[in-house]
Amino acid sequence: MSAHSAGDGGVDRFDPSGSATAASEPVAGAGPAGPSREERLWDMARRTLAAVGREYGVYLALLVLILIFALTAPDFATSGNLLLILQQSAVIGMIAVGMTFVILTAGIDLSVGALLAVVSLFSGLWAQRHPSPLNVALAFGLPILAGIGGGLFNGVLIAYARLNPLIVTLGTYTAFYGFAVWFRIDPIYNLQPYYRYIGTANLGSVPYPVIVYLLLAAVAWIVLTRTRFGREVYAVGGNEEAARAAGVNIARIQLMVYVISGLCVGIAAIVFTARLGAAQSISGQNFNLQAIAAVVIGGTSLFGGRGRLPNTVIGTLIIGVLFNALVLLNVTYPVQQMIIGGIIIAAVWLDTLLQRGAR
Amino acid sequence: MKKKLAVTGALVLAVSITAAVWTTVGTAQPQAKYKIGVSYQGVRVPFIKALQNAARAEAKKLGNVQLLEVDSNFDTNQELSNVQTLLGRGIQCLAIEAVSVTGSNGAVQAANAKKVPVIEFNSGTKGPGKYVAFVGANHYDSGVLLAKFVERVYTQTHKAKLSGLYLRGVAGQVTDTIRSTAVHATWKKDGYASKISTSEQHADFDRAKAQQVTESVISSGKPLDFIITNGDDMTLGAVEALKAHKLTGKVPIAGVDGPPEVLTDIQKGLITATVFQNPEPQGAGGVSECVQVLQGKKVPKIKYIPFVLTDKSNVNSMMAIAKRVYPH
């Protein structure tokens, strides 16, 4: 009995041993006559519940949080505030989409916030200028290229030089920020109205940042679940040796996921800068941890091979709801940090327990 | 067993969130006449905390004011999100203590878009965002006084050229930029540009970082004729480094802000001077000017609260002010 929902094509976990079909496995610790029918049923129920909990528990968690805060936080449950939460989550959300690809391969990208700062400065330089076709093209195109470039830099070191992703991206995190501050210490403001539009205007009642975010998430989901590339990403993270044996080009996949992360940062940087109305070298300093937290809370395993993109979106929303509600509740910033840190730990712990329960 | 642990864990989590929420919500507030949003750049800095205490005291004194407060923690993106949240809650006026002179424009413009008047206090903005009034210190003056302190040291020290440490704050932050510009411009104007040289290091307004940086500079053996800082939390860190190397009282040291701890050290002779910034009229001004605007009264576009170079000769009168607003 497969624990995967039909809509995904069942690819969110790469398991060459085929042990995903729980019912065919014998139950450990059975008596000499084998497990009773009742024991087998309980075992199946337990595994299903754990598997469902793992896949959809975050949805329930988000719902519970929204209910708690609707009751306790002043001005939380208005349509304006809920749309605001979506808007406030959009930038981290986009970075988390790219981060999902990276974490699915058991990698990590700590450089995202720093890359955002650099890219934002490049974009801002041209967004200040008179909207000639060249300036507009550069204002939007340069950040995309720079984002991809930053991702390539990480990717080549990790995929081909075979360096540890944690150390490489920690290094680029430091270096990119150093570059940003060296390149331009004072903020770039006075951005042209056309550029600010994408960060501040709505399509109907939905803010453009939210539309860009959801579009990006949708495209990413399709790539992960309906393309060969997506399957190979899961394969590399789930069982690298088996993937290699199956003919997957490990290095190329690893390179591509960091490029995707950089691309997502590039797009996020445009929305971020347009919304803020300024490009600063010191922006985005805790974006890496927020994005990783969103992915982890969504249930994607840091060890790779397991996770769903929609869950990352839910993880992002959980963080967005928490930040918004804690501000409404006038919880001071240091206490906010403690609460959110505690929740990240709880999410990983819960996920590990549920994962063991499903085997 | 593992399932029980998981369920217990989830329950503990839910209960702790609910508990944290309930203890913070407190009792229901009576309907106040004026709903004012206040955004601080970073309450972890004692001076900003003093601003908050002064603002709260003023609101209490006025009586019919409800304050909705948010903390940007020195991040313009956080500031914008916070201000948008406040606007969503229907504030009638925004009193903002900006994180960045130009980077905070987004937040001010967000208030402009909702036709909510903006009063800037302590930290102002420059750019497309429109504000009704600014009440605060002219931070340029604090840099001038800091520069004059070093000029005074120069005349008291019989060296052709002074070489010192200048501890800067968070790179790109408003007061840090203005102060350092003023320091260098004053030396140039007064003819000291070639007589005074500084090694500038960013210690992020942080005491521990300042201590670390000062230690490194002392250990390097380079001449240290003076230490100036852009924020007194850093002065306190530098003083620790001086203590460790038995240099207290031997290296003239001065910063800006003048919290009670620094004033006490001045009384004891551990710190030479500080450029005292009075948080009381600034914090109170943010709130009271918001109320005046909502009442239709006119407020001055710019109201400056003066800095005072404070050393042993006048420290006691500053101490009286500081004890009223600083957390203790």
XYZ file of C-alpha atoms in Angstrom, chain A residues 14-348:
335
model
C 13.783 7.535 -4.144
C 13.972 4.062 -2.699
C 15.684 1.448 -4.904
C 14.951 -1.357 -2.465
C 11.260 -0.878 -3.111
C 10.407 -1.053 0.560
C 7.864 1.730 0.194
C 5.105 -0.807 -0.098
C 4.655 -1.357 3.582
C 2.245 -4.179 3.496
C 4.678 -6.611 1.931
C 7.200 -6.329 4.763
C 7.074 -8.738 7.642
C 6.642 -7.164 11.069
C 9.703 -7.458 13.278
C 9.534 -9.175 16.629
C 6.756 -11.567 15.613
C 6.133 -14.844 17.412
C 6.927 -18.258 15.983
C 3.554 -18.368 14.263
C 4.185 -14.975 12.571
C 2.349 -11.690 13.277
C -1.367 -11.937 13.819
C -3.714 -10.302 11.378
C -4.600 -7.735 14.023
C -0.952 -6.887 14.601
C -0.397 -6.471 10.879
C -3.398 -4.148 10.566
C -2.229 -2.000 13.483
C 1.210 -1.835 11.947
C -0.186 -0.720 8.581
C -2.344 1.902 10.282
C 0.630 3.172 12.255
C 2.799 3.427 9.151
C 0.081 5.118 7.118
C -0.637 7.610 9.855
C 3.063 8.368 10.183
C 3.497 8.703 6.444
C 0.421 10.892 6.064
C 1.519 12.880 9.099
C 4.895 13.403 7.544
C 3.459 14.510 4.207
C 0.519 16.582 5.379
C 1.226 17.287 9.043
C 2.505 20.727 8.113
C -0.827 21.653 6.582
C -2.503 20.824 9.879
C 0.165 22.721 11.795
C -0.413 25.827 9.668
C -4.153 25.581 10.191
C -3.752 25.187 13.954
C -1.404 28.191 14.116
C -3.806 30.355 12.121
C -6.653 29.330 14.438
C -4.657 30.037 17.597
C -3.587 33.454 16.370
C -6.993 34.343 14.968
C -8.249 33.946 18.526
C -5.390 35.586 20.379
C -3.598 38.099 18.164
C -5.286 41.461 17.627
C -6.013 42.319 13.976
C -4.593 38.980 12.777
C -7.569 37.462 11.038
C -8.371 40.263 8.618
C -8.117 39.659 4.869
C -5.686 42.583 4.703
C -3.367 41.018 7.246
C -3.494 37.559 5.678
C -2.587 39.039 2.282
C 0.170 40.966 4.062
C 1.545 37.691 5.440
C 1.690 36.308 1.908
C 3.457 39.433 0.719
C 5.892 39.386 3.651
C 6.650 35.707 2.921
C 7.193 36.068 -0.811
C 10.912 36.856 -0.868
C 11.906 34.137 1.617
C 9.468 31.858 -0.172
C 11.248 32.272 -3.492
C 14.634 31.650 -1.910
C 13.200 28.579 -0.175
C 12.033 27.204 -3.534
C 15.620 27.197 -4.765
C 16.824 25.905 -1.416
C 14.478 22.932 -1.737
C 16.307 21.748 -4.848
C 19.640 22.065 -3.065
C 18.530 20.296 0.103
C 16.922 17.491 -1.909
C 20.417 16.600 -3.083
C 21.604 16.597 0.533
C 23.379 19.889 -0.059
C 22.937 23.292 1.571
C 23.260 26.898 0.409
C 24.169 29.356 3.140
C 25.137 32.112 0.709
C 21.620 33.077 -0.396
C 21.171 36.285 1.636
C 24.592 37.567 0.699
C 24.016 36.819 -2.982
C 20.704 38.653 -2.695
C 22.509 41.729 -1.372
C 25.015 41.719 -4.254
C 22.359 41.100 -6.890
C 20.105 43.736 -5.364
C 22.871 46.329 -5.686
C 23.439 45.471 -9.360
C 19.737 45.709 -10.044
C 19.389 48.935 -8.074
C 22.134 50.672 -10.022
C 20.125 50.382 -13.214
C 16.737 50.759 -11.588
C 17.751 54.268 -10.549
C 18.282 55.362 -14.105
C 15.900 56.778 -16.653
C 13.725 53.944 -18.040
C 15.309 53.521 -21.430
C 14.897 50.008 -22.912
C 18.542 49.204 -22.151
C 18.320 50.362 -18.533
C 15.101 48.449 -17.939
C 16.579 45.326 -19.497
C 19.638 45.624 -17.284
C 17.604 46.394 -14.169
C 15.749 43.100 -14.587
C 18.232 41.036 -16.538
C 21.428 41.747 -14.663
C 20.160 40.422 -11.306
C 19.023 37.188 -12.980
C 22.415 36.737 -14.614
C 24.265 37.661 -11.435
C 22.135 35.232 -9.434
C 22.885 32.435 -11.880
C 26.544 33.445 -11.794
C 26.681 33.238 -8.019
C 24.979 29.867 -8.118
C 27.419 28.624 -10.764
C 30.308 29.678 -8.574
C 28.960 27.626 -5.665
C 27.960 24.761 -7.947
C 31.309 24.333 -9.663
C 33.141 24.195 -6.336
C 30.686 21.704 -4.877
C 29.974 19.500 -7.889
C 33.329 19.407 -9.654
C 35.905 20.298 -7.022
C 33.884 18.044 -4.695
C 34.106 20.511 -1.803
C 31.733 20.378 1.177
C 28.611 22.505 0.490
C 28.382 23.814 4.048
C 31.911 25.169 3.967
C 31.774 26.435 0.383
C 28.533 28.355 0.858
C 29.676 29.659 4.246
C 32.721 30.969 2.425
C 30.690 32.545 -0.368
C 28.279 33.960 2.245
C 31.210 35.815 3.812
C 32.850 36.736 0.520
C 29.656 37.949 -1.181
C 28.858 40.221 1.766
C 32.387 41.537 1.797
C 32.065 42.249 -1.916
C 28.701 43.963 -1.448
C 29.961 46.301 1.278
C 33.165 46.984 -0.686
C 31.209 47.621 -3.872
C 28.652 50.030 -2.450
C 28.355 50.991 1.195
C 25.543 53.516 1.041
C 22.068 52.435 -0.054
C 20.804 52.939 -3.586
C 17.424 54.592 -3.337
C 15.340 56.828 -5.581
C 14.424 53.846 -7.750
C 12.282 54.540 -10.789
C 8.488 54.137 -10.382
C 8.257 51.419 -13.054
C 10.658 49.260 -11.062
C 8.960 49.822 -7.726
C 5.683 48.797 -9.291
C 6.438 45.085 -9.141
C 7.133 45.329 -5.414
C 4.321 47.573 -4.319
C 1.369 47.227 -6.695
C -1.417 44.672 -6.805
C -3.045 42.680 -9.552
C -6.599 43.046 -8.391
C -6.213 42.561 -4.664
C -3.185 40.245 -4.868
C 0.234 41.875 -4.514
C 2.626 41.238 -7.411
C 5.319 39.721 -5.136
C 2.830 37.004 -4.210
C 1.991 36.314 -7.856
C 5.659 36.036 -8.819
C 6.296 33.755 -5.846
C 3.406 31.408 -6.533
C 4.292 31.231 -10.240
C 7.884 30.371 -9.391
C 6.757 27.735 -6.903
C 4.381 26.209 -9.449
C 7.063 26.004 -12.137
C 9.510 24.502 -9.649
C 6.956 21.910 -8.576
C 6.338 20.865 -12.162
C 10.065 20.563 -12.785
C 10.569 18.447 -9.674
C 7.659 16.083 -10.231
C 7.150 15.852 -13.977
C 10.579 16.056 -15.512
C 13.431 13.616 -15.711
C 15.667 16.262 -14.199
C 13.403 16.406 -11.150
C 13.533 12.652 -10.688
C 17.295 12.722 -10.941
C 17.444 15.420 -8.241
C 15.564 13.102 -5.881
C 17.768 10.208 -6.970
C 21.022 11.989 -6.219
C 19.815 12.964 -2.761
C 18.165 9.685 -1.903
C 20.932 7.285 -2.821
C 23.900 8.710 -4.676
C 25.558 5.373 -5.424
C 22.411 3.843 -6.805
C 21.791 6.954 -8.894
C 25.311 6.804 -10.250
C 24.829 3.157 -11.090
C 21.577 4.079 -12.845
C 23.543 6.442 -15.079
C 22.675 9.775 -13.518
C 25.318 12.493 -14.009
C 25.747 13.355 -10.320
C 28.007 16.350 -10.833
C 25.724 17.938 -13.402
C 22.688 17.583 -11.132
C 24.587 19.039 -8.198
C 25.763 21.960 -10.312
C 22.251 22.628 -11.590
C 20.606 22.772 -8.175
C 22.978 25.520 -7.013
C 22.367 27.393 -10.255
C 18.634 27.078 -9.599
C 19.159 28.377 -6.075
C 21.061 31.359 -7.506
C 18.352 31.967 -10.099
C 15.669 31.983 -7.406
C 17.769 34.432 -5.397
C 18.050 36.648 -8.476
C 14.292 36.790 -8.939
C 13.746 37.246 -5.194
C 16.253 40.109 -5.188
C 14.281 42.028 -7.818
C 11.052 41.682 -5.826
C 12.889 42.490 -2.579
C 14.494 45.648 -3.950
C 11.323 46.810 -5.661
C 9.348 46.334 -2.454
C 11.905 47.965 -0.165
C 12.578 50.807 -2.583
C 16.275 50.534 -1.821
C 19.280 48.315 -2.461
C 21.601 47.848 0.488
C 24.804 45.898 0.938
C 23.681 44.759 4.375
C 20.316 43.321 3.397
C 19.255 39.716 3.813
C 21.559 38.700 6.629
C 19.315 36.049 8.160
C 17.645 34.967 4.920
C 19.681 31.775 4.683
C 18.418 30.446 8.003
C 14.840 31.532 7.310
C 14.830 29.772 3.946
C 16.396 26.612 5.380
C 13.912 26.690 8.236
C 11.020 26.961 5.754
C 12.287 23.911 3.857
C 12.901 21.885 7.027
C 9.597 22.778 8.639
C 7.975 21.695 5.388
C 9.343 18.234 6.017
C 12.129 18.032 3.446
C 14.932 15.914 4.836
C 18.329 17.545 5.237
C 19.804 14.185 4.252
C 18.289 14.482 0.807
C 15.955 12.499 -1.375
C 12.761 13.260 0.472
C 10.432 16.249 0.379
C 7.715 18.028 -1.568
C 7.779 21.548 -2.909
C 4.219 22.456 -1.782
C 5.350 21.573 1.733
C 8.136 24.126 1.469
C 5.475 26.714 0.606
C 3.534 25.681 3.714
C 6.737 25.846 5.772
C 7.321 29.360 4.456
C 3.788 30.363 5.386
C 4.187 28.919 8.875
C 7.236 31.119 9.418
C 5.429 34.094 7.879
C 2.397 33.579 10.123
C 4.634 33.263 13.185
C 6.626 36.425 12.476
C 3.476 38.419 11.724
C 1.514 37.187 14.726
C 4.384 37.621 17.171
C 4.723 41.256 16.062
C 0.975 41.755 16.496
C 1.238 40.226 19.962
C 4.002 42.708 20.765
C 6.416 39.900 21.573
C 9.878 41.417 21.698
C 12.345 40.487 18.993
C 14.669 38.317 21.162
C 11.683 36.278 22.376
C 10.531 35.913 18.753
C 13.907 34.414 17.949
C 13.640 31.912 20.790
C 10.157 30.819 19.787
C 11.015 30.398 16.125
C 14.239 28.584 16.974
C 12.271 26.228 19.201
C 9.787 25.538 16.442
C 12.488 24.696 13.930
C 13.954 22.184 16.388
C 10.527 20.736 17.089
C 9.818 20.420 13.365
C 13.016 18.523 12.662
